[in-house]
Coordinates of C-alpha atoms and ligand atoms in Angstrom, one line a residue:
M174 CA 12.3 -4.4 -15.7
T175 CA 10.1 -7.0 -17.3
P176 CA 8.2 -5.4 -20.2
V177 CA 4.5 -6.2 -19.6
A178 CA 2.0 -7.7 -22.2
I179 CA -0.8 -5.4 -22.8
A180 CA -4.0 -6.7 -24.4
P181 CA -6.7 -4.4 -25.6
L182 CA -9.1 -2.9 -23.1
T183 CA -12.2 -5.5 -24.0
G184 CA -13.6 -8.7 -23.0
R185 CA -15.3 -9.5 -19.6
S186 CA -13.7 -12.0 -17.1
S187 CA -10.3 -11.7 -18.8
P188 CA -7.5 -9.2 -17.8
P189 CA -6.9 -6.5 -20.3
F190 CA -3.0 -7.7 -19.7
D191 CA -1.1 -10.9 -19.6
L192 CA -2.1 -11.9 -16.2
Q193 CA 0.4 -15.0 -16.0
R194 CA 3.3 -12.7 -16.9
V195 CA 2.2 -10.1 -14.4
R196 CA 2.1 -12.7 -11.7
A197 CA 5.4 -13.9 -12.6
D198 CA 6.9 -10.4 -11.8
F199 CA 5.8 -10.9 -8.3
P200 CA 8.1 -13.8 -7.0
I201 CA 6.0 -14.2 -3.7
L202 CA 3.0 -15.2 -5.6
A203 CA 4.6 -18.3 -6.5
R204 CA 5.1 -19.3 -2.7
R205 CA 3.5 -22.2 -1.1
I206 CA 1.7 -21.6 2.4
R207 CA 1.1 -24.5 4.5
G208 CA 1.8 -26.8 1.6
K209 CA -1.1 -24.9 -0.6
P210 CA -0.5 -22.3 -3.3
L211 CA -0.6 -18.8 -1.7
V212 CA -3.8 -16.9 -2.4
Y213 CA -3.1 -13.2 -1.4
L214 CA -6.1 -11.5 -0.7
D215 CA -4.9 -9.0 1.8
N216 CA -3.7 -6.3 -0.5
A217 CA -5.5 -3.4 1.3
A218 CA -3.1 -4.1 4.3
T219 CA 0.1 -4.1 1.9
S220 CA 0.7 -5.3 -1.7
Q221 CA 3.1 -7.5 -2.9
K222 CA 6.3 -6.3 -4.5
P223 CA 7.5 -7.0 -8.3
Q224 CA 11.0 -8.1 -8.8
C225 CA 11.9 -4.7 -10.4
V226 CA 11.3 -3.1 -6.9
I227 CA 13.2 -5.9 -5.0
D228 CA 16.0 -5.4 -7.6
A229 CA 16.0 -1.5 -7.4
I230 CA 16.5 -1.7 -3.6
T231 CA 19.4 -4.5 -4.1
R232 CA 20.8 -2.6 -6.8
F233 CA 20.8 0.7 -4.5
Y234 CA 22.9 -1.2 -1.6
T235 CA 24.9 -3.5 -3.9
D236 CA 26.1 -0.9 -6.3
E237 CA 24.9 2.8 -5.4
N238 CA 24.7 3.1 -1.7
A239 CA 25.6 6.6 -0.5
N240 CA 23.9 9.7 1.5
I241 CA 22.4 12.3 -0.6
H242 CA 22.7 16.1 -1.0
R243 CA 26.1 16.0 0.9
G244 CA 28.7 14.6 -0.9
V245 CA 30.8 15.5 -3.7
H246 CA 31.7 12.1 -4.6
Y247 CA 30.5 10.0 -7.4
L248 CA 28.1 7.7 -5.5
S249 CA 26.6 10.5 -3.5
E250 CA 26.0 12.4 -6.7
R251 CA 24.4 9.5 -8.4
A252 CA 22.3 8.8 -5.3
T253 CA 21.1 12.4 -5.2
V254 CA 20.3 12.4 -9.2
A255 CA 18.4 9.1 -8.6
Y256 CA 16.3 10.4 -5.5
D257 CA 15.4 13.5 -7.1
A258 CA 14.2 11.9 -10.2
V259 CA 11.8 9.6 -8.4
R260 CA 10.4 12.9 -6.9
E261 CA 9.7 14.0 -10.6
D262 CA 8.2 10.3 -11.2
V263 CA 5.8 10.9 -8.3
A264 CA 4.9 14.4 -9.5
R265 CA 4.0 12.8 -12.8
F266 CA 2.0 9.8 -11.2
I267 CA -0.4 11.9 -9.3
N268 CA -0.1 14.9 -12.0
A269 CA 1.5 17.6 -9.4
P270 CA 2.1 20.9 -11.3
S271 CA 5.7 20.4 -9.7
S272 CA 7.9 17.9 -8.0
R273 CA 8.7 20.8 -5.2
Q274 CA 5.3 20.0 -4.1
V275 CA 6.0 16.4 -3.5
I276 CA 7.5 15.6 0.0
F277 CA 8.6 12.2 0.8
T278 CA 7.3 10.9 4.1
K279 CA 7.3 7.5 5.8
G280 CA 3.9 6.9 4.8
T281 CA 0.2 8.0 4.7
T282 CA 0.2 8.3 8.4
E283 CA 3.4 10.7 8.8
G284 CA 1.9 12.7 5.8
I285 CA -1.2 13.4 8.1
N286 CA 0.5 14.1 11.2
L287 CA 2.8 16.6 9.2
V288 CA -0.3 18.4 7.8
A289 CA -1.8 18.6 11.5
Q290 CA 1.0 19.9 12.9
S291 CA 2.4 21.9 10.5
Y292 CA -0.5 23.1 8.8
G293 CA -3.2 22.8 11.7
R294 CA -1.5 23.5 14.8
P295 CA -0.1 26.9 14.4
Q296 CA -3.4 28.5 13.3
L297 CA -6.3 26.3 14.8
K298 CA -8.0 28.2 17.9
P299 CA -10.9 27.2 20.4
G300 CA -14.0 27.4 18.3
D301 CA -12.4 26.2 15.1
D302 CA -13.1 22.7 13.8
I303 CA -11.9 20.1 11.4
V304 CA -14.3 18.0 9.5
I305 CA -13.5 14.3 8.5
T306 CA -16.0 11.3 7.8
A307 CA -17.2 8.3 9.9
M308 CA -15.3 6.0 7.6
E309 CA -11.8 7.2 8.2
H310 CA -8.9 5.0 9.1
H311 CA -7.5 5.7 12.5
S312 CA -4.4 7.4 10.8
N313 CA -7.0 10.4 9.5
I314 CA -8.9 10.4 12.9
V315 CA -6.1 10.2 15.7
P316 CA -3.7 13.0 14.4
W317 CA -6.9 15.4 14.2
Q318 CA -7.7 14.4 18.0
L319 CA -4.2 15.1 18.9
L320 CA -4.4 18.5 17.3
C321 CA -7.7 19.4 18.7
E322 CA -6.2 18.6 22.1
Q323 CA -3.5 20.9 21.6
T324 CA -5.4 23.7 20.2
G325 CA -8.9 23.6 21.6
A326 CA -10.6 23.0 18.3
S327 CA -13.0 20.4 17.9
L328 CA -13.4 17.3 15.2
K329 CA -16.6 16.5 13.3
A330 CA -17.3 13.5 11.6
A331 CA -20.1 13.6 8.6
P332 CA -22.2 10.4 8.6
I333 CA -22.3 7.5 6.1
N334 CA -25.4 5.5 4.8
D335 CA -26.1 1.8 5.2
R336 CA -24.1 1.2 2.2
G337 CA -21.2 3.1 3.6
E338 CA -21.5 6.0 1.4
L339 CA -20.9 9.5 2.8
D340 CA -23.9 11.6 3.6
L341 CA -22.7 14.7 1.4
G342 CA -25.7 16.7 2.4
A343 CA -24.9 16.1 6.0
M344 CA -21.1 16.7 5.6
E345 CA -22.4 20.3 3.9
K346 CA -24.2 21.2 7.1
L347 CA -21.2 20.6 9.1
L348 CA -19.2 23.2 7.2
T349 CA -19.1 26.8 9.2
D350 CA -16.9 29.6 8.7
R351 CA -14.8 28.1 11.4
T352 CA -14.2 24.9 9.6
R353 CA -10.4 25.0 9.0
L354 CA -10.0 21.7 7.1
I355 CA -11.7 18.9 5.6
A356 CA -9.9 15.5 5.8
L357 CA -11.4 12.5 4.0
V358 CA -10.5 9.0 2.7
H359 CA -10.3 8.7 -1.1
L360 CA -11.2 4.7 -1.1
S361 CA -12.4 3.4 2.0
N362 CA -10.0 0.4 3.3
A363 CA -12.8 -1.0 5.5
L364 CA -15.6 -0.4 3.1
G365 CA -14.2 -0.1 -0.4
T366 CA -16.3 2.9 -0.9
I367 CA -15.1 5.5 -3.5
N368 CA -15.7 9.0 -2.0
P369 CA -16.8 11.8 -4.4
V370 CA -13.6 13.8 -3.3
K371 CA -13.7 15.9 -6.3
T372 CA -17.4 17.1 -5.3
V373 CA -16.2 17.6 -1.6
V374 CA -13.0 19.7 -2.7
A375 CA -15.6 21.9 -4.9
L376 CA -18.0 22.5 -1.8
A377 CA -15.1 23.2 0.4
H378 CA -13.5 25.6 -1.9
E379 CA -16.8 27.6 -2.2
R380 CA -16.2 28.3 1.6
G381 CA -12.7 28.7 1.3
I382 CA -12.0 25.5 3.4
P383 CA -8.8 23.5 2.3
V384 CA -9.2 19.5 1.6
L385 CA -6.7 16.7 2.8
I386 CA -7.4 13.4 0.9
D387 CA -6.0 10.2 2.3
G388 CA -5.1 8.4 -0.9
A389 CA -3.6 5.2 0.9
Q390 CA -6.1 2.6 -0.9
A391 CA -6.5 5.1 -3.9
A392 CA -3.1 5.4 -5.4
P393 CA -2.9 1.6 -6.0
H394 CA -6.2 1.2 -7.8
L395 CA -7.5 4.6 -9.3
Q396 CA -5.7 7.2 -11.5
V397 CA -5.0 10.1 -9.2
D398 CA -5.0 13.6 -10.6
V399 CA -4.5 16.1 -8.0
Q400 CA -4.8 19.1 -10.1
D401 CA -8.1 17.5 -11.6
L402 CA -9.1 17.0 -7.9
D403 CA -8.1 20.5 -6.8
C404 CA -7.2 19.4 -3.6
D405 CA -4.9 20.9 -1.1
F406 CA -3.1 17.9 0.1
Y407 CA -2.9 14.4 -1.0
V408 CA -1.1 11.5 0.8
F409 CA -0.3 8.0 0.3
S410 CA 1.9 5.1 1.1
G411 CA 4.4 3.2 -1.1
H412 CA 4.0 -0.2 0.2
K413 CA 0.4 -0.2 -1.1
V414 CA 1.3 0.8 -4.3
F415 CA 3.8 -2.2 -4.9
G416 CA 6.6 -0.4 -3.3
P417 CA 8.7 -0.7 -0.2
T418 CA 7.6 0.0 3.4
G419 CA 8.9 3.0 5.0
I420 CA 8.0 5.5 2.2
G421 CA 5.0 7.8 1.5
V422 CA 4.3 10.8 -0.4
L423 CA 2.6 14.1 0.6
Y424 CA 1.5 16.2 -1.9
G425 CA 0.4 19.8 -1.0
R426 CA -0.5 22.9 -2.8
E427 CA 2.7 25.0 -3.0
A428 CA 1.2 28.4 -1.3
L429 CA 0.2 26.4 1.6
L430 CA 3.6 24.4 1.9
E431 CA 5.5 27.5 1.6
R432 CA 3.5 29.2 4.5
M433 CA 3.9 26.0 6.8
P434 CA 6.8 25.7 9.2
P435 CA 9.0 22.5 9.1
Y436 CA 7.6 19.4 10.8
Q437 CA 10.8 18.4 12.2
G438 CA 14.2 20.0 12.4
G439 CA 17.5 18.7 11.5
G440 CA 20.1 17.9 8.7
D441 CA 19.1 18.9 5.0
M442 CA 15.9 21.1 5.8
I443 CA 17.9 24.3 6.6
A444 CA 19.3 27.2 4.5
T445 CA 21.4 28.4 7.6
V446 CA 22.0 27.4 11.2
S447 CA 23.5 29.8 13.7
L448 CA 23.5 29.2 17.4
Q449 CA 20.7 31.7 17.7
R450 CA 18.5 31.1 14.8
S451 CA 18.0 28.9 11.8
T452 CA 16.3 29.6 8.3
W453 CA 14.7 26.9 6.2
A454 CA 15.6 25.5 3.0
P455 CA 13.0 25.6 0.3
L456 CA 10.3 23.1 -0.8
P457 CA 10.5 20.1 -0.6
S458 CA 13.7 19.9 1.4
K459 CA 12.1 21.9 4.3
F460 CA 10.0 18.9 4.9
E461 CA 12.6 16.4 4.7
A462 CA 14.8 16.5 7.9
G463 CA 17.7 14.0 8.1
T464 CA 18.9 11.3 5.8
P465 CA 15.9 10.2 4.0
M466 CA 14.6 6.8 2.9
I467 CA 16.9 6.7 0.1
A468 CA 16.7 3.0 -1.0
Q469 CA 12.9 3.1 -0.3
V470 CA 12.6 5.7 -2.7
A471 CA 14.7 4.0 -5.2
G472 CA 12.2 1.0 -4.7
L473 CA 9.1 3.2 -5.0
G474 CA 10.3 4.8 -8.4
A475 CA 10.5 1.0 -9.6
A476 CA 7.0 0.5 -8.4
L477 CA 5.4 3.5 -10.1
K478 CA 6.9 2.8 -13.4
Y479 CA 5.7 -0.9 -12.8
V480 CA 2.3 0.4 -12.1
D481 CA 2.5 2.9 -15.3
A482 CA 3.5 0.2 -17.7
V483 CA 0.4 -1.9 -16.7
G484 CA -1.8 1.1 -16.8
L485 CA -4.0 2.0 -13.7
V486 CA -7.0 2.1 -16.2
R487 CA -6.4 -1.6 -17.1
I488 CA -5.5 -2.2 -13.3
G489 CA -9.0 -1.0 -12.3
A490 CA -10.8 -2.5 -15.1
W491 CA -9.6 -6.0 -14.0
E492 CA -10.2 -5.2 -10.3
R493 CA -13.6 -4.4 -11.0
E494 CA -14.3 -7.5 -12.3
L495 CA -12.5 -9.3 -9.6
L496 CA -14.9 -7.2 -7.3
A497 CA -18.0 -7.9 -9.2
Y498 CA -17.3 -11.7 -9.4
G499 CA -16.5 -11.8 -5.7
T500 CA -19.6 -9.9 -4.8
E501 CA -21.6 -12.2 -7.0
R502 CA -20.4 -15.3 -5.6
I503 CA -20.3 -14.7 -2.1
S504 CA -23.9 -13.4 -2.1
E505 CA -24.7 -16.5 -2.8
I506 CA -23.6 -18.0 0.5
D507 CA -26.3 -17.9 3.1
G508 CA -25.5 -16.2 6.4
I509 CA -22.9 -14.0 4.7
R510 CA -23.6 -9.7 4.7
I511 CA -21.2 -7.7 3.0
I512 CA -20.3 -4.7 4.7
G513 CA -19.9 -1.9 2.5
T514 CA -22.2 -1.7 -0.7
A515 CA -21.7 1.5 -2.2
E516 CA -22.3 1.9 -5.6
D517 CA -18.9 3.3 -6.4
K518 CA -16.5 0.7 -4.8
A519 CA -13.2 -0.7 -5.6
S520 CA -10.9 -3.6 -4.4
V521 CA -12.4 -4.6 -1.0
L522 CA -14.8 -7.1 0.0
G523 CA -15.8 -7.1 3.6
F524 CA -18.1 -9.4 5.2
V525 CA -19.5 -11.0 8.1
M526 CA -20.8 -14.7 8.3
D527 CA -23.6 -15.4 10.8
D528 CA -22.3 -17.0 14.1
V529 CA -18.5 -17.1 13.1
H530 CA -16.1 -14.6 14.2
P531 CA -13.8 -13.0 11.5
H532 CA -10.7 -14.2 13.1
D533 CA -12.1 -17.7 12.6
I534 CA -12.8 -17.0 9.3
G535 CA -9.2 -15.7 8.7
T536 CA -7.5 -18.6 10.5
I537 CA -9.6 -21.3 8.6
L538 CA -8.9 -19.8 5.3
D539 CA -5.1 -19.4 6.4
N540 CA -5.2 -23.3 6.7
D541 CA -5.7 -23.4 2.9
G542 CA -3.0 -20.6 2.0
I543 CA -5.7 -18.0 1.7
A544 CA -4.7 -14.6 3.2
I545 CA -7.5 -12.3 4.1
R546 CA -7.8 -9.8 7.0
A547 CA -10.1 -10.2 9.9
G548 CA -10.5 -7.4 12.5
H549 CA -11.5 -3.7 12.7
H550 CA -9.1 -2.5 9.9
C551 CA -8.0 0.3 11.9
A552 CA -11.5 1.7 11.4
Q553 CA -13.2 1.1 14.7
P554 CA -15.9 3.9 13.8
V555 CA -17.0 1.8 10.8
M556 CA -17.4 -1.2 12.8
E557 CA -19.3 0.7 15.3
R558 CA -21.6 2.2 12.4
F559 CA -22.5 -1.4 11.2
G560 CA -22.7 -3.0 14.5
V561 CA -19.9 -5.5 14.2
P562 CA -16.7 -5.7 16.0
A563 CA -14.9 -6.8 13.4
T564 CA -15.3 -8.0 9.7
A565 CA -13.5 -10.4 7.2
R566 CA -11.9 -8.6 4.3
A567 CA -10.6 -9.9 1.0
S568 CA -9.0 -7.3 -1.0
F569 CA -7.8 -7.5 -4.5
A570 CA -4.9 -6.3 -6.5
F571 CA -4.3 -6.6 -10.2
Y572 CA -2.4 -9.7 -10.1
N573 CA -5.5 -11.7 -8.4
T574 CA -7.3 -14.2 -10.5
L575 CA -10.8 -15.3 -10.6
E576 CA -9.5 -19.1 -9.4
E577 CA -8.2 -17.3 -6.5
V578 CA -11.9 -15.9 -5.9
D579 CA -13.0 -19.2 -6.2
A580 CA -10.6 -20.6 -3.7
L581 CA -11.8 -18.0 -1.1
L582 CA -15.6 -19.2 -1.7
A583 CA -14.4 -22.7 -1.5
G584 CA -12.5 -21.8 1.9
L585 CA -15.8 -20.1 3.1
G586 CA -17.9 -23.2 2.2
T587 CA -15.3 -24.9 4.4
V588 CA -15.7 -22.4 7.4
K589 CA -19.8 -22.9 7.1
K590 CA -19.5 -26.6 7.1
M591 CA -17.1 -26.4 10.3
F592 CA -19.6 -24.1 11.8
A593 CA -22.8 -25.9 11.0
Ligands
PLP638 C1 -7.2 4.5 4.3 C2 -6.2 4.5 4.7 N1 -5.4 5.4 5.3 C3 -4.4 5.3 6.0 C4 -3.7 4.5 5.9 C5 -2.5 4.2 6.7 O1 -1.2 4.0 6.1 P1 -0.1 3.5 6.6 O2 0.0 2.8 7.5 O3 0.8 3.0 5.3 O4 0.7 4.9 6.9 C6 -4.1 2.8 5.6 C7 -3.4 1.6 5.9 O5 -4.1 0.6 6.0 C8 -5.5 3.0 5.0 O6 -6.0 2.2 4.3

C-alpha cells in the first residue's frame, strides 16, 4: 500500500493530508470523461477504489485463490487465515468487542434484511411495531414493510423538520411497550443529516428497545464506535467505504445474535447435519451460509487499512471544508434551493434548481465530465417530504478538491444559461 503523507490537522481550505498523493492512489481519478478530467461527485452512490484494493483482489485471484474453511491444503489455509484476519480488522474499525459479532454480508441491504427476518420475524406479532424515520433509504424501509406484512406488526416513521433533521420529541412519542425495534440511518444519503444516534439508542434502551443503525453513508465519513454508540445492530457496505461491491458488514450485540436463528441455510453455517435435523455453527459462521465473498473480503480489508492510514478524523475535517465551500458557493446561485440543511451534516449536497429537472442538470454536467446523481436517491419519502420529485446530489469524498467544487459550480452556471 502506498504510504499516505499526513499533515497536521490545522489550516482552513487545505487538506490535512497530501491530497495529490491520495488522488494518485485512485487510478480512476486520472481518467478523462468525454475529453474532460473526471470530476467524481457521486460518492454516496459508490466510492472509487484505491490501487491497494484493486491489487488485493487481483493478488487473491492471481496467487491465493482457494475456498476457505474447507481445505487442508496450503492455499485454502492461507485464504482462511486472510479471511478471518479481515474480520478482526473490521472489528477494530468499528470498535466491536469481538470479531464473532462481525458478520460478512453482501451489503447494507442484506444486513438489514437479515435482521428483519432473523431477529424480527420469529418474535413480532400483530400489535407490535417497528419505528424508523422519514429520512430512510428504501433499504431501511422495505425490509420492515415485508416483515410487517409477514407478522401483522406495523411500521411507524418519526418525522423530520424542514432542515431535514429528525424530530426526536416526535420519535419518542411513537415509542410504546409494543415497539420491538428502532431502525434509523446514521448519515442520510439524500440529505446529509447526521442523526443523533447515540441519543436515540439511549432513549430506546431506557424502554428496553433495541436499535439498528444503517451506517451505509456514515462508515466512509465518520468514526464509528459501536460500543460508544451502544447500538444493537450496525450495518454498512464495503463499496461505499472504498472497498469492493458485494461485501458488507453486520455488527450485532452478541446476546441477540446468539438468540437469532440462521438467516440462510447451507454449507459452513452448520455444526451437524442429519437427514432429520441440523444444528448451527457458532457465531459468526451461523450467519454465513455457503461460499462467502472471499475476494471481496480481501478487498475490504485493504480498503479499511487505507482509510485508517489517512484517518477518519482527517477525512472528516477535509470533507467538512468541501461541503462548507460547496454550500457557500451554491447558495450564491439564484434559483437553487438546497434540500437538507441540518446543522449536523456531512458530505452530501442535494439541491433543486428552479425550472430545471435534476436529470437535465445531471446530463449537462456529465458533458463536462462531472458525475453527480439525479433522482430520488432511493429515498422517495424524503422527496415527498420536501415536495420535490427528485434532487440533484453532489456527494464528496476525501479525494475531492476545491477545484472540483468550482467545476461543479461552473457547470451549474452553464445549466442556468441553457435554461434561461
Ligand atoms: C443510507 C443508505 N442505506 C442503505 C443503502 C443500501 O446500500 P447497499 O445498496 O450497498 O446495500 C444505501 C445506499 O445508497 C444508503 O445510502
